[in-house]
Coordinates of N, CA, C and O in Angstrom, one line a residue:
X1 N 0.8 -1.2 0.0 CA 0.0 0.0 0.0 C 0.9 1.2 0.0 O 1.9 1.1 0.8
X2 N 0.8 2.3 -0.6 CA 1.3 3.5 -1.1 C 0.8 4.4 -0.6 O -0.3 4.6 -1.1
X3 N 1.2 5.5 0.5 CA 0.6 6.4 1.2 C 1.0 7.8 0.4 O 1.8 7.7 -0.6
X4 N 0.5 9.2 0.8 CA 1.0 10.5 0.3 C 2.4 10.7 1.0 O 2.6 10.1 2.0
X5 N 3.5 11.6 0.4 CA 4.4 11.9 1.4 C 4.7 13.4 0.6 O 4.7 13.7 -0.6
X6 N 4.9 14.2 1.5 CA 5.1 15.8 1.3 C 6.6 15.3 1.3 O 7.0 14.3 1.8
X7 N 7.5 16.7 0.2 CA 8.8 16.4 -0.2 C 9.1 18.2 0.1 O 8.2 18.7 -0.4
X8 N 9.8 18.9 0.6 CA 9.9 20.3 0.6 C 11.1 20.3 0.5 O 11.8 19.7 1.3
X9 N 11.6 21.0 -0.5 CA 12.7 21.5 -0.2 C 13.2 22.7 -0.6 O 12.8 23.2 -1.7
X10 N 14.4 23.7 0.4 CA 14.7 24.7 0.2 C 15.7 25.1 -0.3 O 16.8 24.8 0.2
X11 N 15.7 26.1 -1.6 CA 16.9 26.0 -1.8 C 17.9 27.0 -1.2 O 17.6 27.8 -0.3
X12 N 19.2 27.1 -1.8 CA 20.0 27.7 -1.1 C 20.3 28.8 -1.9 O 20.3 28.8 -3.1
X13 N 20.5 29.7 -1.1 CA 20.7 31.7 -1.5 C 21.7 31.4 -2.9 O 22.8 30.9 -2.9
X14 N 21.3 31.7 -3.8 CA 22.0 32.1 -4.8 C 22.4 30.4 -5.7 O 23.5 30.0 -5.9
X15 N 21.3 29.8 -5.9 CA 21.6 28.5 -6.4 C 20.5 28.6 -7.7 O 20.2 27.5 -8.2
X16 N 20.1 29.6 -8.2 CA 19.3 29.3 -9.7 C 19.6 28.8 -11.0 O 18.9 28.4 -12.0
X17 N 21.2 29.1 -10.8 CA 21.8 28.8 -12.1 C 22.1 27.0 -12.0 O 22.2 26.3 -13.0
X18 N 22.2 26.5 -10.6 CA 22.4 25.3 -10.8 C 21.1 24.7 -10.8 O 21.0 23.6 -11.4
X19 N 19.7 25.5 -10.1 CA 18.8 24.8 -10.1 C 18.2 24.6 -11.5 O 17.3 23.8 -11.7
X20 N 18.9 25.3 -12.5 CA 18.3 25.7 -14.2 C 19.1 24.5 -15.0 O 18.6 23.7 -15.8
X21 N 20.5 24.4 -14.5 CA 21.0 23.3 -15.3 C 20.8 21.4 -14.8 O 20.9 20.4 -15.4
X22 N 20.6 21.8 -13.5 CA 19.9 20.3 -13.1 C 18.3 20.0 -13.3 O 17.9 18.8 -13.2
X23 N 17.7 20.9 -13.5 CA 16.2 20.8 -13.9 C 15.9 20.2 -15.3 O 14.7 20.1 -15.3
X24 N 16.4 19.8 -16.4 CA 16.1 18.5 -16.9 C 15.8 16.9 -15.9 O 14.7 16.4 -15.8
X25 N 16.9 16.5 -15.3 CA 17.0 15.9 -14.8 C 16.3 15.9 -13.7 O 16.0 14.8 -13.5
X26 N 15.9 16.8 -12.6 CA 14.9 16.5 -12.0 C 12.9 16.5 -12.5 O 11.9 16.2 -11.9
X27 N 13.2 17.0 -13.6 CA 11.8 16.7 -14.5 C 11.7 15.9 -14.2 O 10.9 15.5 -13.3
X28 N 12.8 15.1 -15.1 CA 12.7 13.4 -15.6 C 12.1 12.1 -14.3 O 11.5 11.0 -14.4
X29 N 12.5 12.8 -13.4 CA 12.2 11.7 -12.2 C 10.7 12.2 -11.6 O 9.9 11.3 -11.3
X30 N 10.5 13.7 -11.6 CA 9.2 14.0 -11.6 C 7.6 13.0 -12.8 O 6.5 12.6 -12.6
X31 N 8.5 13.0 -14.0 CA 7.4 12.4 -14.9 C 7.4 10.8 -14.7 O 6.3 10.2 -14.7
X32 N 8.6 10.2 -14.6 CA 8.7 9.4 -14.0 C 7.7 8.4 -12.7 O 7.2 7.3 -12.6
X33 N 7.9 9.5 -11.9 CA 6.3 9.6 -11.0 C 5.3 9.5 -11.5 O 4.5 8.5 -11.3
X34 N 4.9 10.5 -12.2 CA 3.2 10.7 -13.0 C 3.2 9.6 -14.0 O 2.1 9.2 -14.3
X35 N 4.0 9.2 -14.4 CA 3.4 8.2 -15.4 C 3.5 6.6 -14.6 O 3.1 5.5 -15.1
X36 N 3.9 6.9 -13.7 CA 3.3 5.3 -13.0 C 2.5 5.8 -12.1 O 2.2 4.9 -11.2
X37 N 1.9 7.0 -11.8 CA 0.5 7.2 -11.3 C 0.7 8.1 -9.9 O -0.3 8.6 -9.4
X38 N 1.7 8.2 -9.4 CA 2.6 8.0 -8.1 C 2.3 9.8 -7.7 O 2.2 10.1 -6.6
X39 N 2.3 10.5 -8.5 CA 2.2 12.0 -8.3 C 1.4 12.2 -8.2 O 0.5 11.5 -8.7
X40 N 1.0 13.7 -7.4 CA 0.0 14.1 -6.9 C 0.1 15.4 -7.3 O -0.9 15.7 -8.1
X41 N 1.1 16.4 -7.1 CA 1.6 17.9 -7.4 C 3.1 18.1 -7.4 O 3.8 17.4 -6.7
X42 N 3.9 19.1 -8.0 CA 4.6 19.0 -7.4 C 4.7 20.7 -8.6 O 4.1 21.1 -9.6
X43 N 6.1 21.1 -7.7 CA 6.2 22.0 -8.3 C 7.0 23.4 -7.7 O 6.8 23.4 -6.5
X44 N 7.9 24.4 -8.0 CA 8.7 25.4 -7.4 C 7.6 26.4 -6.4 O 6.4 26.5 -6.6
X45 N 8.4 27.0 -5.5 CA 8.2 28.2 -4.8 C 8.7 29.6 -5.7 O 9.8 30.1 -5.3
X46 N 8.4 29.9 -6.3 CA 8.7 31.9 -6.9 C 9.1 32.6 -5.5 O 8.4 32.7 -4.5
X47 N 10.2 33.1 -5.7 CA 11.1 34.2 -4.7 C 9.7 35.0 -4.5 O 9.1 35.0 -3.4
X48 N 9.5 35.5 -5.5 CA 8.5 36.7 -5.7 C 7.0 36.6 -6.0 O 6.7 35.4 -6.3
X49 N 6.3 37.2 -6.0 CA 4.8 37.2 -6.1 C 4.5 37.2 -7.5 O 3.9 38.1 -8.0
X50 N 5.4 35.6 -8.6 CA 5.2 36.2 -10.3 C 5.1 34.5 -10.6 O 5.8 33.8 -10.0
X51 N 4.3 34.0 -11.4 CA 4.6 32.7 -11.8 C 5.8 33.3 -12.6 O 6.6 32.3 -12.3
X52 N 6.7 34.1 -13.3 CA 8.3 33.8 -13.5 C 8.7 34.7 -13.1 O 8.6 35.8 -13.5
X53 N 9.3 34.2 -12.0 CA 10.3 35.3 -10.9 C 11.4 36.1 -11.5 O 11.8 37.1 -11.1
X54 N 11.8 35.2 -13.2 CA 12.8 35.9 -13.6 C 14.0 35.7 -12.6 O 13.9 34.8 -11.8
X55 N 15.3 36.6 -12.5 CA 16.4 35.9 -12.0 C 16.0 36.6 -10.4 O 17.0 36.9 -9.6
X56 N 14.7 36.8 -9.9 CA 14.8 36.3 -8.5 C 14.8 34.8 -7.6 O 15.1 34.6 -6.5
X57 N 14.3 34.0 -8.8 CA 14.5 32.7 -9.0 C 13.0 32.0 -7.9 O 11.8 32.3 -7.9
X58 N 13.5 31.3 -7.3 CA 12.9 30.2 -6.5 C 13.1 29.9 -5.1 O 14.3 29.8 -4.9
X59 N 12.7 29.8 -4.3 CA 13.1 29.8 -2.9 C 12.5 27.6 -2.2 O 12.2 27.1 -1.2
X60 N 12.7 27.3 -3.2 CA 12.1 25.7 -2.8 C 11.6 25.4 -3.9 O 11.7 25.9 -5.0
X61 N 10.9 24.3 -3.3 CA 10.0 23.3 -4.0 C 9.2 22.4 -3.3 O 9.5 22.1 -2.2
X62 N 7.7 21.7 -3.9 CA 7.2 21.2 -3.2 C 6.7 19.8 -4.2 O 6.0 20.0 -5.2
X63 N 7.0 18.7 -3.9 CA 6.5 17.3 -4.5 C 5.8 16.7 -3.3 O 6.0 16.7 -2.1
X64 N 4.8 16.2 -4.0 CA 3.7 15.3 -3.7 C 3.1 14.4 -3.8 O 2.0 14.6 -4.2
X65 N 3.3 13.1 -3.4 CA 3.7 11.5 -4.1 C 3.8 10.1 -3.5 O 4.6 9.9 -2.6
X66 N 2.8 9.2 -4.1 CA 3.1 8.5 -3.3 C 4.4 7.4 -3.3 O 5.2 7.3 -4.2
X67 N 4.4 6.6 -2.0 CA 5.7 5.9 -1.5 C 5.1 4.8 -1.0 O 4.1 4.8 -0.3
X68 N 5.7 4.0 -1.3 CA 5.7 2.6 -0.2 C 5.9 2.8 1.8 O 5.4 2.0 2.6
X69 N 6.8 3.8 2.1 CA 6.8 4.2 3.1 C 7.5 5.4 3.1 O 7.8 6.0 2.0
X70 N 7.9 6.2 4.7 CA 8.2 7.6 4.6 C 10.0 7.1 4.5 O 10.7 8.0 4.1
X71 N 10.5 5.8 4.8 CA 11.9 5.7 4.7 C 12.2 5.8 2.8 O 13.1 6.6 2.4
X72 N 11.4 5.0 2.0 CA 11.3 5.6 0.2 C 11.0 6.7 0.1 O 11.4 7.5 -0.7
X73 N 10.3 7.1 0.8 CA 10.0 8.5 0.1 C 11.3 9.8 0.8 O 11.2 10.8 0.1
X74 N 12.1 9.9 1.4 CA 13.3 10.0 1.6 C 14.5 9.6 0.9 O 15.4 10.3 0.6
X75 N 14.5 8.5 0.6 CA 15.7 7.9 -0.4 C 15.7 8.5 -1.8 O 16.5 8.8 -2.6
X76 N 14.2 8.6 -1.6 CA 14.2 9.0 -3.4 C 14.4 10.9 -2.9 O 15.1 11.4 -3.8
X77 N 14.2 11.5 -2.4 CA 14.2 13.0 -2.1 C 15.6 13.1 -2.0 O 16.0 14.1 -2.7
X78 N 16.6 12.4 -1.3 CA 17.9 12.5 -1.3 C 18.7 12.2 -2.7 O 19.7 12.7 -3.1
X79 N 17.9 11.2 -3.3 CA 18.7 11.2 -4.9 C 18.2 12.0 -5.9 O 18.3 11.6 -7.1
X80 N 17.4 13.3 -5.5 CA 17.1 14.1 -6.3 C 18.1 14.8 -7.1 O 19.1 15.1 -6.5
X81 N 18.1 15.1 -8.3 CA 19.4 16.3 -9.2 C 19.3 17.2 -8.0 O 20.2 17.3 -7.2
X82 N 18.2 17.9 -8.0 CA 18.9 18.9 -7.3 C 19.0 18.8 -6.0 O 18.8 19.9 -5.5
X83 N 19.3 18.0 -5.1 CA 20.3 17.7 -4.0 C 21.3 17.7 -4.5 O 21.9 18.7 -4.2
X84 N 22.0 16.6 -5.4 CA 23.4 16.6 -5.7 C 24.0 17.8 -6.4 O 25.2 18.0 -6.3
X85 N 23.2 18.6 -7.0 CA 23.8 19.7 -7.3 C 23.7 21.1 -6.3 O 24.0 22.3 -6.7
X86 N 23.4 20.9 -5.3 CA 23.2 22.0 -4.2 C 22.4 22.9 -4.4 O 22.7 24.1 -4.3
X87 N 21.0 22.4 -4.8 CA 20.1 23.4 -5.2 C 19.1 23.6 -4.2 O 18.3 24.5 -4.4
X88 N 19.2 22.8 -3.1 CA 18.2 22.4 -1.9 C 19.3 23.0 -0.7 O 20.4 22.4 -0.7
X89 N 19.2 23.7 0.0 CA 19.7 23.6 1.6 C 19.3 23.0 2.4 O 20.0 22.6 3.3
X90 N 18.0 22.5 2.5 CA 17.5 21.6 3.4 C 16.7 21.0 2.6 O 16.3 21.6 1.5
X91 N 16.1 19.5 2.9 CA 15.0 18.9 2.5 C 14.1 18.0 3.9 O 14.6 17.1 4.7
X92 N 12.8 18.6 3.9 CA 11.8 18.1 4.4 C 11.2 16.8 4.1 O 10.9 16.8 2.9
X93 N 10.8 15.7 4.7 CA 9.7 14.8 4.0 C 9.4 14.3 5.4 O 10.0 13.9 6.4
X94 N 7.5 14.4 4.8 CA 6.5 14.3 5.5 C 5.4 13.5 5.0 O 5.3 13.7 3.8
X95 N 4.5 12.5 5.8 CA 3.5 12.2 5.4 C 2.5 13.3 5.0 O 2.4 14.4 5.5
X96 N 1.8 12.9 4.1 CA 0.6 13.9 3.7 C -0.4 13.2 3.2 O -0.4 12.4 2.2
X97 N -1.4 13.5 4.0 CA -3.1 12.7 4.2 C -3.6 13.7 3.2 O -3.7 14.9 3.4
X98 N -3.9 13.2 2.1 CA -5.3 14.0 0.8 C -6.2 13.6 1.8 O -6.3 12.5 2.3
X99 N -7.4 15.2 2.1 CA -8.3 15.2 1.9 C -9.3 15.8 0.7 O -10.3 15.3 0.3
X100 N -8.7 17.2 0.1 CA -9.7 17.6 -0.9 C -8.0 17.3 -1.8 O -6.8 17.1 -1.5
X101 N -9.1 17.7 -3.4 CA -9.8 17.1 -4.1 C -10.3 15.5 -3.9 O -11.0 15.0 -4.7

């Protein structure tokens, strides 16, 4: 059984240019998700109050997805591109109960 699990992460001051060149590669594992059914949302934080922040960039991100448990749903957050490229300062992961939709 496959529960929700919240993925947050934040990135670090002045990391857009790596968050721009590793974002193929974290698509990839994003779609990855959705097409075996597994995603829920996911998607950037805007610095600024603009769907394109332009080079104020992004301050996080938020995936939404299910996992076999919260220890997978961590393993896979830790082998994200942008972890390995230092695009995250921290990462969060949390169960998350859908009620609406």
């Amino acid at each position: 059984m496959s529960l929700f699990y919240a993925i947050m992460g934040e990135d670090a001051p002045g990391s857009l240019d790596k968050r721009l060149a590793a974002r193929p590669d974290h698509l990839a594992r994003l779609n990855t998700l959705k097409d075996e059914g597994r995603l829920l949302l996911a998607g950037p934080f805007p610095a600024v109050d603009s769907p394109d922040p332009g080079p104020a960039g992004f301050s996080g991100s938020l995936i939404v997805a299910a996992f076999a448990s919260l220890d997978d749903a961590r393993a896979w957050a830790e082998a994200d591109p942008y972890v390995a490229a230092g695009v995250y300062a921290r990462v969060t992961v949390k169960p998350f109960k859908r009620v609406l939709p």
